[in-house]
XYZ file of C-alpha atoms in Angstrom:
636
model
C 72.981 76.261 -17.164
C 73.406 76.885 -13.954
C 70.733 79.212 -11.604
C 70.266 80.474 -8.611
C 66.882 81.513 -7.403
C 65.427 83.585 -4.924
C 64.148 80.052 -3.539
C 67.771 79.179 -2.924
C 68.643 82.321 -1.518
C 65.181 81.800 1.396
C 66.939 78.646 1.913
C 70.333 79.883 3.541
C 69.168 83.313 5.157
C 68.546 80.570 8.517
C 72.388 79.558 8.052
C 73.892 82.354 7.553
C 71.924 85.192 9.203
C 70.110 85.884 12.942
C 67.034 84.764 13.606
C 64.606 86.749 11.063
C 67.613 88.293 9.119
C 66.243 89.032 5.209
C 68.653 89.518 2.509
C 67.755 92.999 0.844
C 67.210 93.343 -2.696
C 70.664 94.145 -3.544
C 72.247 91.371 -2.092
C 69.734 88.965 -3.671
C 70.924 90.608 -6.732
C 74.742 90.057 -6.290
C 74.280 86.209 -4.728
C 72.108 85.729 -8.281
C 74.413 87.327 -10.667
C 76.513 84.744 -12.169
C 78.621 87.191 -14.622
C 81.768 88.141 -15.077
C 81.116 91.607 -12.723
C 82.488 93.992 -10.233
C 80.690 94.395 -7.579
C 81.652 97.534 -4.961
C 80.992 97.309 -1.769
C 80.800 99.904 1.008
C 82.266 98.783 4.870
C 79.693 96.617 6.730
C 77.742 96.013 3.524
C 77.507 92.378 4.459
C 79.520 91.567 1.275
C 81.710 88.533 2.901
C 78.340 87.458 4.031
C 76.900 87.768 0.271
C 80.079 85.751 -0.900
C 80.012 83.351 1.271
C 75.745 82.774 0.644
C 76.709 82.384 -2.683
C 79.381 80.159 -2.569
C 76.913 77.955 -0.084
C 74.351 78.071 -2.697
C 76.751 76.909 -5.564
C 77.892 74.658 -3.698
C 74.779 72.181 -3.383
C 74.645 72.649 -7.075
C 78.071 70.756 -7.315
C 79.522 68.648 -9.710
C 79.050 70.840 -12.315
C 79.575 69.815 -15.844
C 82.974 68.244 -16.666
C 83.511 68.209 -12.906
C 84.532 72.188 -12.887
C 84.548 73.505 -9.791
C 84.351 77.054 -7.960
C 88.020 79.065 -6.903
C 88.030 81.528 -4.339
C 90.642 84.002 -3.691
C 91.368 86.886 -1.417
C 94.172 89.305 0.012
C 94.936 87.669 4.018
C 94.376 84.583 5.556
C 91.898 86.392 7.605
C 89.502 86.704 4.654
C 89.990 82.838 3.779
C 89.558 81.582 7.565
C 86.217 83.876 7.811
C 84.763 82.098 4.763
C 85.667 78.475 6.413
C 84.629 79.546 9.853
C 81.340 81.052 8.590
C 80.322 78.126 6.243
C 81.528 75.101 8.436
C 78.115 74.709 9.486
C 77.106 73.002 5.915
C 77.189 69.101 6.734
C 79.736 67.351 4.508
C 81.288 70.468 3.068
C 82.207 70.182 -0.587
C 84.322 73.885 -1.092
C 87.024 72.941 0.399
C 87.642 69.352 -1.725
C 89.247 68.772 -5.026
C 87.911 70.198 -7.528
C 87.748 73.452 -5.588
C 90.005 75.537 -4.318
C 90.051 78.261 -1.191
C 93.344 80.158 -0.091
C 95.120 83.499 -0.573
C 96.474 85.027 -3.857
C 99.899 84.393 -3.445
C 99.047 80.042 -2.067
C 96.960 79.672 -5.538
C 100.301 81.289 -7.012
C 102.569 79.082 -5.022
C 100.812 75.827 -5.236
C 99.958 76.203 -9.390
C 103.193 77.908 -10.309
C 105.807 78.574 -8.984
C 106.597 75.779 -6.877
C 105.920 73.362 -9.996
C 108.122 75.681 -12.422
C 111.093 75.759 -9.522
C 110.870 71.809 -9.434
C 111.033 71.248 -12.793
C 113.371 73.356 -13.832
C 115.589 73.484 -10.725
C 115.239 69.765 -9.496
C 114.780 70.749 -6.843
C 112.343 71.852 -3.634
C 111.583 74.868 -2.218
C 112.515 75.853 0.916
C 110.565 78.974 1.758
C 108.147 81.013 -0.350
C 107.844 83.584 2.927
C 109.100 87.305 2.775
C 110.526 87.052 6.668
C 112.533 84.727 5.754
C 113.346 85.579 2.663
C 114.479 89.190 4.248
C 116.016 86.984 7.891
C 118.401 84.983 5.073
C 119.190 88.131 2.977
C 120.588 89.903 6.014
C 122.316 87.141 7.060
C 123.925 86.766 3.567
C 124.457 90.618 2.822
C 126.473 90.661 6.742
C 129.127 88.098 4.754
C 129.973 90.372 2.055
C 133.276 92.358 3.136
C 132.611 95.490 4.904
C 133.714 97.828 2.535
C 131.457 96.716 -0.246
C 128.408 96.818 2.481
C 129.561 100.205 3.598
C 129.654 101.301 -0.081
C 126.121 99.768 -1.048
C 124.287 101.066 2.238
C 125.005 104.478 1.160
C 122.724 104.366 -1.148
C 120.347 101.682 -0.086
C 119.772 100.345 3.475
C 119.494 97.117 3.773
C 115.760 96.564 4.015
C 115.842 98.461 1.049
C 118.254 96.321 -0.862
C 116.289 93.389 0.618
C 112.955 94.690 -1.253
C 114.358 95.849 -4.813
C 116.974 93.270 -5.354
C 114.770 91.100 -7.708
C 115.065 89.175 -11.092
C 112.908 90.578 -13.787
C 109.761 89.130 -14.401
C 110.088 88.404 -17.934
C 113.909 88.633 -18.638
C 115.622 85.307 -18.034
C 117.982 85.726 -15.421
C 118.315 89.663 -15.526
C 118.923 91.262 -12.330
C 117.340 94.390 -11.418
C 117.846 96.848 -8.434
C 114.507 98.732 -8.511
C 113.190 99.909 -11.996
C 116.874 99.739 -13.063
C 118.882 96.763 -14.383
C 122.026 96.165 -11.802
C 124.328 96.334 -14.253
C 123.124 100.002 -15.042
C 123.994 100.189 -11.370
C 127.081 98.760 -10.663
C 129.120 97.632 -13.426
C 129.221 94.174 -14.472
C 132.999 94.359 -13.994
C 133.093 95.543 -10.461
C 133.150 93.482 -7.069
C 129.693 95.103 -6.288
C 128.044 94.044 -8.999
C 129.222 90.476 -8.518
C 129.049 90.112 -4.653
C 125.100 91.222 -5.023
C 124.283 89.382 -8.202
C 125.822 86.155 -5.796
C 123.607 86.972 -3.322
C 120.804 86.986 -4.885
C 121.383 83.242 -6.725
C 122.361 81.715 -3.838
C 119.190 82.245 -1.829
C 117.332 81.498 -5.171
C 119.284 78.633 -5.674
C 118.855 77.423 -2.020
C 114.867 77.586 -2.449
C 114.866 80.797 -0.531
C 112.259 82.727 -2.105
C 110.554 86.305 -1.870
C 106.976 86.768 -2.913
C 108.285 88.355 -6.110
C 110.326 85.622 -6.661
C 107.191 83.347 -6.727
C 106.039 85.955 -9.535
C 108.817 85.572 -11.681
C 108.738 81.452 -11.540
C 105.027 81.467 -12.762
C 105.596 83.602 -15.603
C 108.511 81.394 -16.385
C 106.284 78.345 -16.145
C 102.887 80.094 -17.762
C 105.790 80.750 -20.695
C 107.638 77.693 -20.887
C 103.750 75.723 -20.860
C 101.365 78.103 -21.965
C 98.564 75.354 -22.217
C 98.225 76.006 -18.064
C 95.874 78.335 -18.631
C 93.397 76.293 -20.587
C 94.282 73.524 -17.844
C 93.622 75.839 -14.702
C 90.577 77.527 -17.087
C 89.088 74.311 -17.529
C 88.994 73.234 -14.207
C 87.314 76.185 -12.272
C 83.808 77.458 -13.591
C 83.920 80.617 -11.511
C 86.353 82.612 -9.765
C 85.653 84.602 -6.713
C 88.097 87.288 -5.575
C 87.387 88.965 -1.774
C 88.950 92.144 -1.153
C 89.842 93.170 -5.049
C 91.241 96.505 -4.145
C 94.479 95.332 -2.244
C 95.748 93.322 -4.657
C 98.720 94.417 -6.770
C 98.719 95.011 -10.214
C 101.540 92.270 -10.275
C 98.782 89.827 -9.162
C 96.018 91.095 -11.088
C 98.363 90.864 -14.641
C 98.930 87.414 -13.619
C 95.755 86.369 -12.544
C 93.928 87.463 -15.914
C 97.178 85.627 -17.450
C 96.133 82.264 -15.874
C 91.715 82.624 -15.892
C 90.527 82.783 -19.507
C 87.414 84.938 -19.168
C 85.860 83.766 -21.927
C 85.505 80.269 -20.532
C 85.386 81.472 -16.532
C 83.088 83.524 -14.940
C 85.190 86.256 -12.991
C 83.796 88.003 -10.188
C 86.376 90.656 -8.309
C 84.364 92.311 -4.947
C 86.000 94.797 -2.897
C 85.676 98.529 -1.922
C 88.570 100.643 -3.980
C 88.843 103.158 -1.007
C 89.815 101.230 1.578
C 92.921 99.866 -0.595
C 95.853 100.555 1.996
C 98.165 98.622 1.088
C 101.798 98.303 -0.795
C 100.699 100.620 -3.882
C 104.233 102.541 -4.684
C 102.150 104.290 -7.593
C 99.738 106.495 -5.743
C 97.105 105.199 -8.557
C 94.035 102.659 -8.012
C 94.707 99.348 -8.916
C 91.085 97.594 -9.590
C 89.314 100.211 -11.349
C 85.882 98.471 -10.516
C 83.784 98.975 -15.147
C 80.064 99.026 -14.198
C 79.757 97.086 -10.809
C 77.390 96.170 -8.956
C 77.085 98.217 -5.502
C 76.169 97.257 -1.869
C 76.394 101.047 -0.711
C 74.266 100.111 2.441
C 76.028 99.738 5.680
C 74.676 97.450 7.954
C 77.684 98.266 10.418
C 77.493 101.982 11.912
C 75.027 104.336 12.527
C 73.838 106.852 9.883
C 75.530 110.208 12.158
C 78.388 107.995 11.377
C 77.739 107.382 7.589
C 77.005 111.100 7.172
C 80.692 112.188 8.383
C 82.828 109.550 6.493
C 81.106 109.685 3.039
C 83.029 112.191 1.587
C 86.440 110.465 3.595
C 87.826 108.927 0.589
C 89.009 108.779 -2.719
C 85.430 107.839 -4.361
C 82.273 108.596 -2.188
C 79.592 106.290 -2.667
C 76.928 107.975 -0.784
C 76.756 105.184 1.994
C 73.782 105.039 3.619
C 73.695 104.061 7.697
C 71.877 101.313 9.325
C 68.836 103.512 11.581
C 68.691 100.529 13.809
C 71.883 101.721 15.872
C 71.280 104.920 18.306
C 73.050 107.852 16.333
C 75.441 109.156 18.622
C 77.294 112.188 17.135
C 80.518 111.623 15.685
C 83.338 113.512 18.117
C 86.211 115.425 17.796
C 88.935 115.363 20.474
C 90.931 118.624 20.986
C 94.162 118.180 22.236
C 97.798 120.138 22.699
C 100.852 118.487 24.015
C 100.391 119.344 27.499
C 96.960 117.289 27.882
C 97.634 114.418 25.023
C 97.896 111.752 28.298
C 94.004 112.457 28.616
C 92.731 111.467 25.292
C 92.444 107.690 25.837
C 90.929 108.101 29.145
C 88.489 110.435 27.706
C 87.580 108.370 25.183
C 87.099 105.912 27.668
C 84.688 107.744 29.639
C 82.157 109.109 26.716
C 82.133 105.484 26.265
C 80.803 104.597 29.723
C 78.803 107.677 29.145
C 76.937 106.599 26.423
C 76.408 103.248 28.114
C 78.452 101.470 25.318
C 79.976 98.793 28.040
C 76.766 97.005 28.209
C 76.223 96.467 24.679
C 76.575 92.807 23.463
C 79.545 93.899 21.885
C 82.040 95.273 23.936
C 85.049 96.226 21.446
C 86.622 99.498 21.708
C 90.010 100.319 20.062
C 92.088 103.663 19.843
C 93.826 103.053 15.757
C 96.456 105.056 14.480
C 98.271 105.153 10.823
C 102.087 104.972 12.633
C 103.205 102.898 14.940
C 106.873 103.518 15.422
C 108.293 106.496 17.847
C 109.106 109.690 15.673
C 112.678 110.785 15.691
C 112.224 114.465 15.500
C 109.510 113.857 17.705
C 106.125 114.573 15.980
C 103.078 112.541 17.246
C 102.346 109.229 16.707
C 100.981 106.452 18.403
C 103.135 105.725 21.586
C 102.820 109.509 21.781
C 99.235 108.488 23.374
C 100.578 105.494 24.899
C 104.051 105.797 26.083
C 104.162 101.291 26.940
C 102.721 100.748 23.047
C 105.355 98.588 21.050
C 104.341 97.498 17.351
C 103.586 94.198 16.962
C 103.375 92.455 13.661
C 99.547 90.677 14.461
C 101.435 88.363 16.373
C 102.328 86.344 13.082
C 103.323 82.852 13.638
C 106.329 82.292 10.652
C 107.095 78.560 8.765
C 110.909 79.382 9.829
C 113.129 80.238 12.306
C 117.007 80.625 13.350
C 116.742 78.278 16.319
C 114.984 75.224 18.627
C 114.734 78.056 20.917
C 112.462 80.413 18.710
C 110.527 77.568 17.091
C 109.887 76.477 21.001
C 108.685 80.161 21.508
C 106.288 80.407 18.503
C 104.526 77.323 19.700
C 104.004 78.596 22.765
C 102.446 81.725 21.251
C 100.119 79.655 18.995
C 96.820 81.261 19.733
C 95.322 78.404 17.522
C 93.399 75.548 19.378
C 93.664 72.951 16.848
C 97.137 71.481 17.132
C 98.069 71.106 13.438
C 99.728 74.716 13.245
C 101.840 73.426 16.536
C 102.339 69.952 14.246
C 103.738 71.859 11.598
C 106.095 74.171 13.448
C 108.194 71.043 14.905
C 107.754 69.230 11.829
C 109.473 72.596 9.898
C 111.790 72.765 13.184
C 113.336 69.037 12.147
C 113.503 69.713 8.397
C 115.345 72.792 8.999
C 117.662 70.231 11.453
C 117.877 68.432 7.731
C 119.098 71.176 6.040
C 121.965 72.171 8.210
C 123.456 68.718 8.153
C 122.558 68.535 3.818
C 120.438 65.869 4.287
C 118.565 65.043 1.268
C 116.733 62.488 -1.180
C 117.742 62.299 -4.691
C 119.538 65.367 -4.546
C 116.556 66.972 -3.250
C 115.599 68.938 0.198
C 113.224 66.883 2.077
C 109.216 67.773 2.944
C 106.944 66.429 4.991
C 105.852 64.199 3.295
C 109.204 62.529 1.909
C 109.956 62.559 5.381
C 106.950 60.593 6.630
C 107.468 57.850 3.432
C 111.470 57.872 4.643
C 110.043 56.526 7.835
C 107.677 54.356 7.066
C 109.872 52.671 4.528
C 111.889 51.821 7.337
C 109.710 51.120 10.027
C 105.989 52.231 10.363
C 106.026 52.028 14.164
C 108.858 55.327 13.905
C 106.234 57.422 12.237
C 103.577 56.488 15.096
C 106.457 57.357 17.614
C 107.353 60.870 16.158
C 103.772 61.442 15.922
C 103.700 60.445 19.703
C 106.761 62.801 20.501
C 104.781 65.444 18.605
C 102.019 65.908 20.082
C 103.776 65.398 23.667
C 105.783 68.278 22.936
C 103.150 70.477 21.972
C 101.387 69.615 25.831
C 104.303 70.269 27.340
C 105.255 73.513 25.679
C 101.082 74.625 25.963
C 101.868 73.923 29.725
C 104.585 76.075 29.731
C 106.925 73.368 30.078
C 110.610 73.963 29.117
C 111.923 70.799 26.803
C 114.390 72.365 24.798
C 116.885 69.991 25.916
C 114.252 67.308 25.274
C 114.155 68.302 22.170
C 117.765 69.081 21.341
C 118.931 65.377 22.555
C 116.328 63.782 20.725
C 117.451 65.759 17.623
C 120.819 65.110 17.982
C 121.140 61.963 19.536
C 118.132 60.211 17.285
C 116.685 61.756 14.474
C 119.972 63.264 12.630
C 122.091 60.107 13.604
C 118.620 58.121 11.665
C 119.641 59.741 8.283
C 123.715 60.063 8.997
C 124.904 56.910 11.040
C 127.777 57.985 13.008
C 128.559 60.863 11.019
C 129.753 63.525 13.120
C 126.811 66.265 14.041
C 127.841 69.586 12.699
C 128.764 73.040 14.926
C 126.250 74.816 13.314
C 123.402 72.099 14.092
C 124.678 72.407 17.862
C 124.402 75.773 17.856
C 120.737 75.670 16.053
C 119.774 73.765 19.283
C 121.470 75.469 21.880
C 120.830 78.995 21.318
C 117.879 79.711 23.236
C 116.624 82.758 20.663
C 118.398 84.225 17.809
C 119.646 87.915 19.001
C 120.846 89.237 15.476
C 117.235 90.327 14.863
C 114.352 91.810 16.650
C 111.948 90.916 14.783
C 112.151 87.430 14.233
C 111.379 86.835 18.434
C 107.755 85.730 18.463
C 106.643 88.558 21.454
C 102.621 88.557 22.312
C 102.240 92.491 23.024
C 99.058 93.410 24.423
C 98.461 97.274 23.939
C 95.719 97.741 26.336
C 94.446 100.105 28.429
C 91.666 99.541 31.573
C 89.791 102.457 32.848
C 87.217 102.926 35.485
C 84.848 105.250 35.983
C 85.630 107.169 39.668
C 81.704 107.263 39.486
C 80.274 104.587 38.489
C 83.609 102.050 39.117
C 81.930 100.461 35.298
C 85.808 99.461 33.829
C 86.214 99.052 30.380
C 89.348 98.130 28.605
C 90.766 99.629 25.497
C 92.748 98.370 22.635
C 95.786 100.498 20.851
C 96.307 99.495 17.633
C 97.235 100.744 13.930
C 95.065 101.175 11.254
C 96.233 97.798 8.915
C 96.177 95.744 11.568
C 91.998 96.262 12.057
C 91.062 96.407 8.267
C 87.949 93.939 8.316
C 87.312 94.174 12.203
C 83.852 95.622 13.401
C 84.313 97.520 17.103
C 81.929 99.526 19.327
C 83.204 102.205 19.563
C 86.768 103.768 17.538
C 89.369 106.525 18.356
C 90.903 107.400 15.217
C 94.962 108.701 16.452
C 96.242 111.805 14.900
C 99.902 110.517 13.728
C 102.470 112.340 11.426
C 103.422 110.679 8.166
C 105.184 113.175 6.281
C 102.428 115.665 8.054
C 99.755 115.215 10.320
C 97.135 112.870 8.328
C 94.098 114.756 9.986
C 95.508 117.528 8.964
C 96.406 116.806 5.453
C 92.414 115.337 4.849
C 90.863 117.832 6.971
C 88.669 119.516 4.133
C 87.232 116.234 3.402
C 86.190 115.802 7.192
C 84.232 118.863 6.470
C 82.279 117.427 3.538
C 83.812 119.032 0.644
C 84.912 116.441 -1.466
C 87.677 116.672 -4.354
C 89.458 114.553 -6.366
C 92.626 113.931 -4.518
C 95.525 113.756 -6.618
C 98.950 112.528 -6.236
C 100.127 109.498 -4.351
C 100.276 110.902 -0.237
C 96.820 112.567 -0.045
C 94.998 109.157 -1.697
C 96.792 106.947 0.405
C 95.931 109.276 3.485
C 92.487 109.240 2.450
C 92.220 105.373 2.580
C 93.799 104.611 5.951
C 91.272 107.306 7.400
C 88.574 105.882 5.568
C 89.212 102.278 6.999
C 90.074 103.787 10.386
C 86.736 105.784 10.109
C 84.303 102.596 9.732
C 85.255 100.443 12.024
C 82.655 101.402 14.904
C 78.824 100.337 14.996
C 77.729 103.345 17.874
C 80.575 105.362 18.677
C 83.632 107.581 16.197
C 85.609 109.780 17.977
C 88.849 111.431 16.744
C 91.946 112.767 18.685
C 92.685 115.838 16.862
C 95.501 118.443 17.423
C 94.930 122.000 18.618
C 96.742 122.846 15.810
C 94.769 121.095 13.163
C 91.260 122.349 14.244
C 92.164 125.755 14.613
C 89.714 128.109 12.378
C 88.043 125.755 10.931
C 85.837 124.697 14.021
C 82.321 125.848 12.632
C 83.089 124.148 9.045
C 83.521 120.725 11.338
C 80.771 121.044 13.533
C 78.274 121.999 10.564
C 79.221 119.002 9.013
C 78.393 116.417 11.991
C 80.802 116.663 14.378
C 80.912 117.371 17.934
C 83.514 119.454 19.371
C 85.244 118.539 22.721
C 88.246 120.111 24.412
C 90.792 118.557 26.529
């Protein structure tokens, strides 16, 4: 049976904490608990850094018996890289081998299930498991349909729309559906409509084009065509870990007790259920967290701080502060439209006031829930900052339209290790592949079919792409323009390789030649900064501040935070504003939860300093309730 002591534990507190750093009694009591349990954990509890001690710890205790190993799962990519970054500095690392297994959700999904059930019983690859794409093809394939038809659908559902609830039913072969309704309760199965969209949707399925539900539906084809891959996957992992429980979707959490049998793997699901913010069309709690463990101290912000956002959420937890950081009051904002331009510098200043800008860390950022300028004009975030433009976190996609925009993602690849470059050119040929229908057994090529391709024929051609490669990837880092490079080594060498002196296709030579697709915004790679620098007329101590939203800092620690008042169907500090106050009810519904959870995450983020930019409107009357519960009051 497998242990682990409080000997182990003394063992990796000089790995994984500063010099002197103790692990309190409750995290000793999480990193030993080796149970199928919940554990809840309150922001800046230290619970990535409890994870990641305990995976450390299991990990010199590897093989286990019959070879089982240890799967970890979380929410982002952010969660997974923290876990590699922060435990890279075991020699000989044995987490990230076979039989273990580290990624997102939706990879483990991809990589178990639905990429097996498409190939065997499609024959075929997959092109894209990837949303943007998925949603960049639909467009493109919804724009063929004749006008009228469009015209007829988009007056009911806009395209984006149509994108997201056009989607084959998870457990009905081959049915259809258009939301929660079948599409033949729609449109009638008679009728051009029904026909033109139920085309549409094969074709990219048939193509490999997949959405993230479509991943969904392909496992629970596969988990019900071989049910035995559950005592397979079961048998192979001895525990499962999953970071950040409370954004995942009840689609994923169905499926993942589908695949884990609990009764032979130990199931451990950590997270914080009021800071889920994301895709929950319900307005009810996903991960309802039966007896869990709790890590309600935060080692992250100050108790003044702790004492104002407790009762900020759906579920307080009575958080408790960390008295090591200075309190410095919580403070409220006041603004009208006539002096909103001053918020962010004042901000600024109390900063530099407080002699923040000499603290080790120097983070500040101004968060709001919306990002996008309000048509009737109601505040948001470019309200505050008039040059703010929403940014997607400066995602890097597998796929684009054109040499051009593949060209311009490199070049935005923030990543020093050169494999993410590697993989954008080698995705950038294999689309080339797919334009002309180049295949191999009646199958799209990968990577690695392409690599044995080459080396079949000649070794020294895989040693001279990898040559051009990484040439490229200088040049473009350098800021080098080699699109024609590129394009005449495409066209002249590496399609002629696979089709002689067949003739190159116009839609290849436009792929190369168009600099950057213009049919969509969004799919440009653009690397927004939203920043502001301010000085102090005083002191001339500059700072610089960050504008960002809300989702886009879940899991970041700053300084200092400005938490934006922004409308969302009303003004959110508006609609939570009792709870700011410290009179906590049960919120019911689907808005004021979800308001309650952005705020919440917005709220933590700082170690010394929470401020909030607050609307004349909003604090009016209720100034005294605010002020006796913590805050400070400043006008504009």
């Amino acid at each position: 049976m497998i242990e682990i002591t409080n000997e182990d534990i003394d063992s990796i507190e000089t790995i994984l904490l500063p010099y002197g750093g103790k692990f309190e009694d409750d995290h000793r009591m999480v990193i030993r608990n080796l149970e199928t349990v919940d554990i809840k954990a309150c922001p800046g509890s230290g619970k990535t850094t409890t994870l990641i001690a305990k995976l450390l710890i299991l990990e010199k205790k590897l093989p286990f018996i019959n070879n089982q190993g240890i799967c970890v799962l979380t929410h982002t990519n952010v969660g997974v890289n923290e876990i590699k970054e922060r435990s890279s500095s075991q020699e000989a690392s044995k987490l990230f081998q076979y039989p273990n297994h580290v990624s997102t959700i939706q990879i483990f999904v991809n990589k178990y299930l639905a990429i097996p059930s498409y190939k065997h019983f499609y024959n075929n690859n997959v092109y894209s498991i990837d949303q943007e794409t998925y949603g960049e093809n639909f467009h493109r394939a919804f724009l063929k349909i004749p006008r009228k038809y469009r015209i007829n659908i988009n007056r009911k559902y806009n395209t984006d729309d149509l994108c997201n609830k056009l989607n084959f039913g998870l457990e009905e072969e081959g049915f259809i559906y258009l939301g929660n309704k079948k599409l033949s309760e729609v449109y009638s199965e008679t009728s051009d409509t029904y026909n033109y969209l139920k085309e549409l949707k094969n074709d990219l399925f048939n193509k490999g084009i997949l959405s993230f539900h479509d991943a969904y539906v392909l496992a629970y084809k596969f988990l019900n065509k071989f049910p035995e891959t559950r005592d397979l996957i079961s048998a192979r992992f001895r525990y499962l870990f999953i970071d950040e429980m409370q954004d995942t979707s009840s689609l994923q959490i169905e499926l993942l007790y589908r695949v884990f049998d609990k009764e032979q793997v130990s199931i451990q699901c950590i997270g914080d259920e009021n800071q889920a913010i994301f895709e929950n069309s319900s307005g009810k709690l996903r991960w309802k967290p039966k007896n869990p463990l709790s890590l309600a101290e935060s080692k992250r912000f100050s108790s003044s701080i702790a004492d104002c956002v407790d009762k900020v959420c759906v579920k307080p937890q009575n958080i408790k502060g960390n008295l090591n950081i200075n309190n410095i009051p919580p403070i409220i904002l006041v603004f009208n439209d006539s002096n909103i331009e001053n918020v962010l510098p004042t901000f600024s200043k109390i900063i530099i006031d407080n002699n923040l800008h000499n603290e080790d860390r120097k983070i500040f950022k101004a968060v709001g829930r919306v990002a996008k300028v309000h048509n009737e004009g109601h505040i948001t975030i470019p309200s505050y900052f008039t040059s703010y433009i929403k940014s997607s976190n400066e995602k890097i996609k597998k796929s684009y339209q054109s040499l051009g925009e593949y060209l311009k993602a490199i070049s935005q690849f923030n990543d020093p290790n050169v494999r993410g470059c590697r993989k954008l050119l080698i995705n950038c040929l294999l689309n080339t592949m797919r334009i002309e229908n180049i295949r191999i057994d009646g199958k799209w090529y990968t990577e690695r079919k392409l690599v044995e391709k080459l080396e079949e024929k000649n070794k020294i051609l895989v040693v001279n792409l990898n040559r051009h490669i990484a040439r490229w990837v200088i040049k473009v880092k350098n800021d080098e323009d080699i699109s024609v490079e590129i394009s005449k080594f495409i066209m002249q060498k590496f399609i002629p390789f696979f089709k002689g002196d067949k003739q190159i296709s116009n839609e290849l030579k436009e792929f190369c030649n168009k600099e950057i697709y213009e049919t969509n915004e969004s799919s440009c790679i653009t690397k927004q900064i939203n920043t502001i620098t301010y000085q102090d007329e005083n002191t001339n101590d500059e700072i610089i501040v960050s504008i960002d939203t809300v989702h886009n800092v879940k899991g970041e620690t700053h300084t200092a935070t400005l938490y934006l008042e922004t409308y969302f169907k009303q003004y959110d500090l508006m609609r939570i504003r009792e709870y700011l106050k410290k009179k906590h009810i049960i919120p019911k519904g689907k808005e004021l939860p979800e308001a309650l959870s952005i705020a919440y995450v917005g709220l933590t983020r700082p170690t010394h300093l929470l401020c909030l930019a607050m609307r004349q409107d909003t604090i009016d009357g209720n100034e005294e309730d605010l002020k006796n519960a913590g805050w400070q009051i400043k006008y504009l």
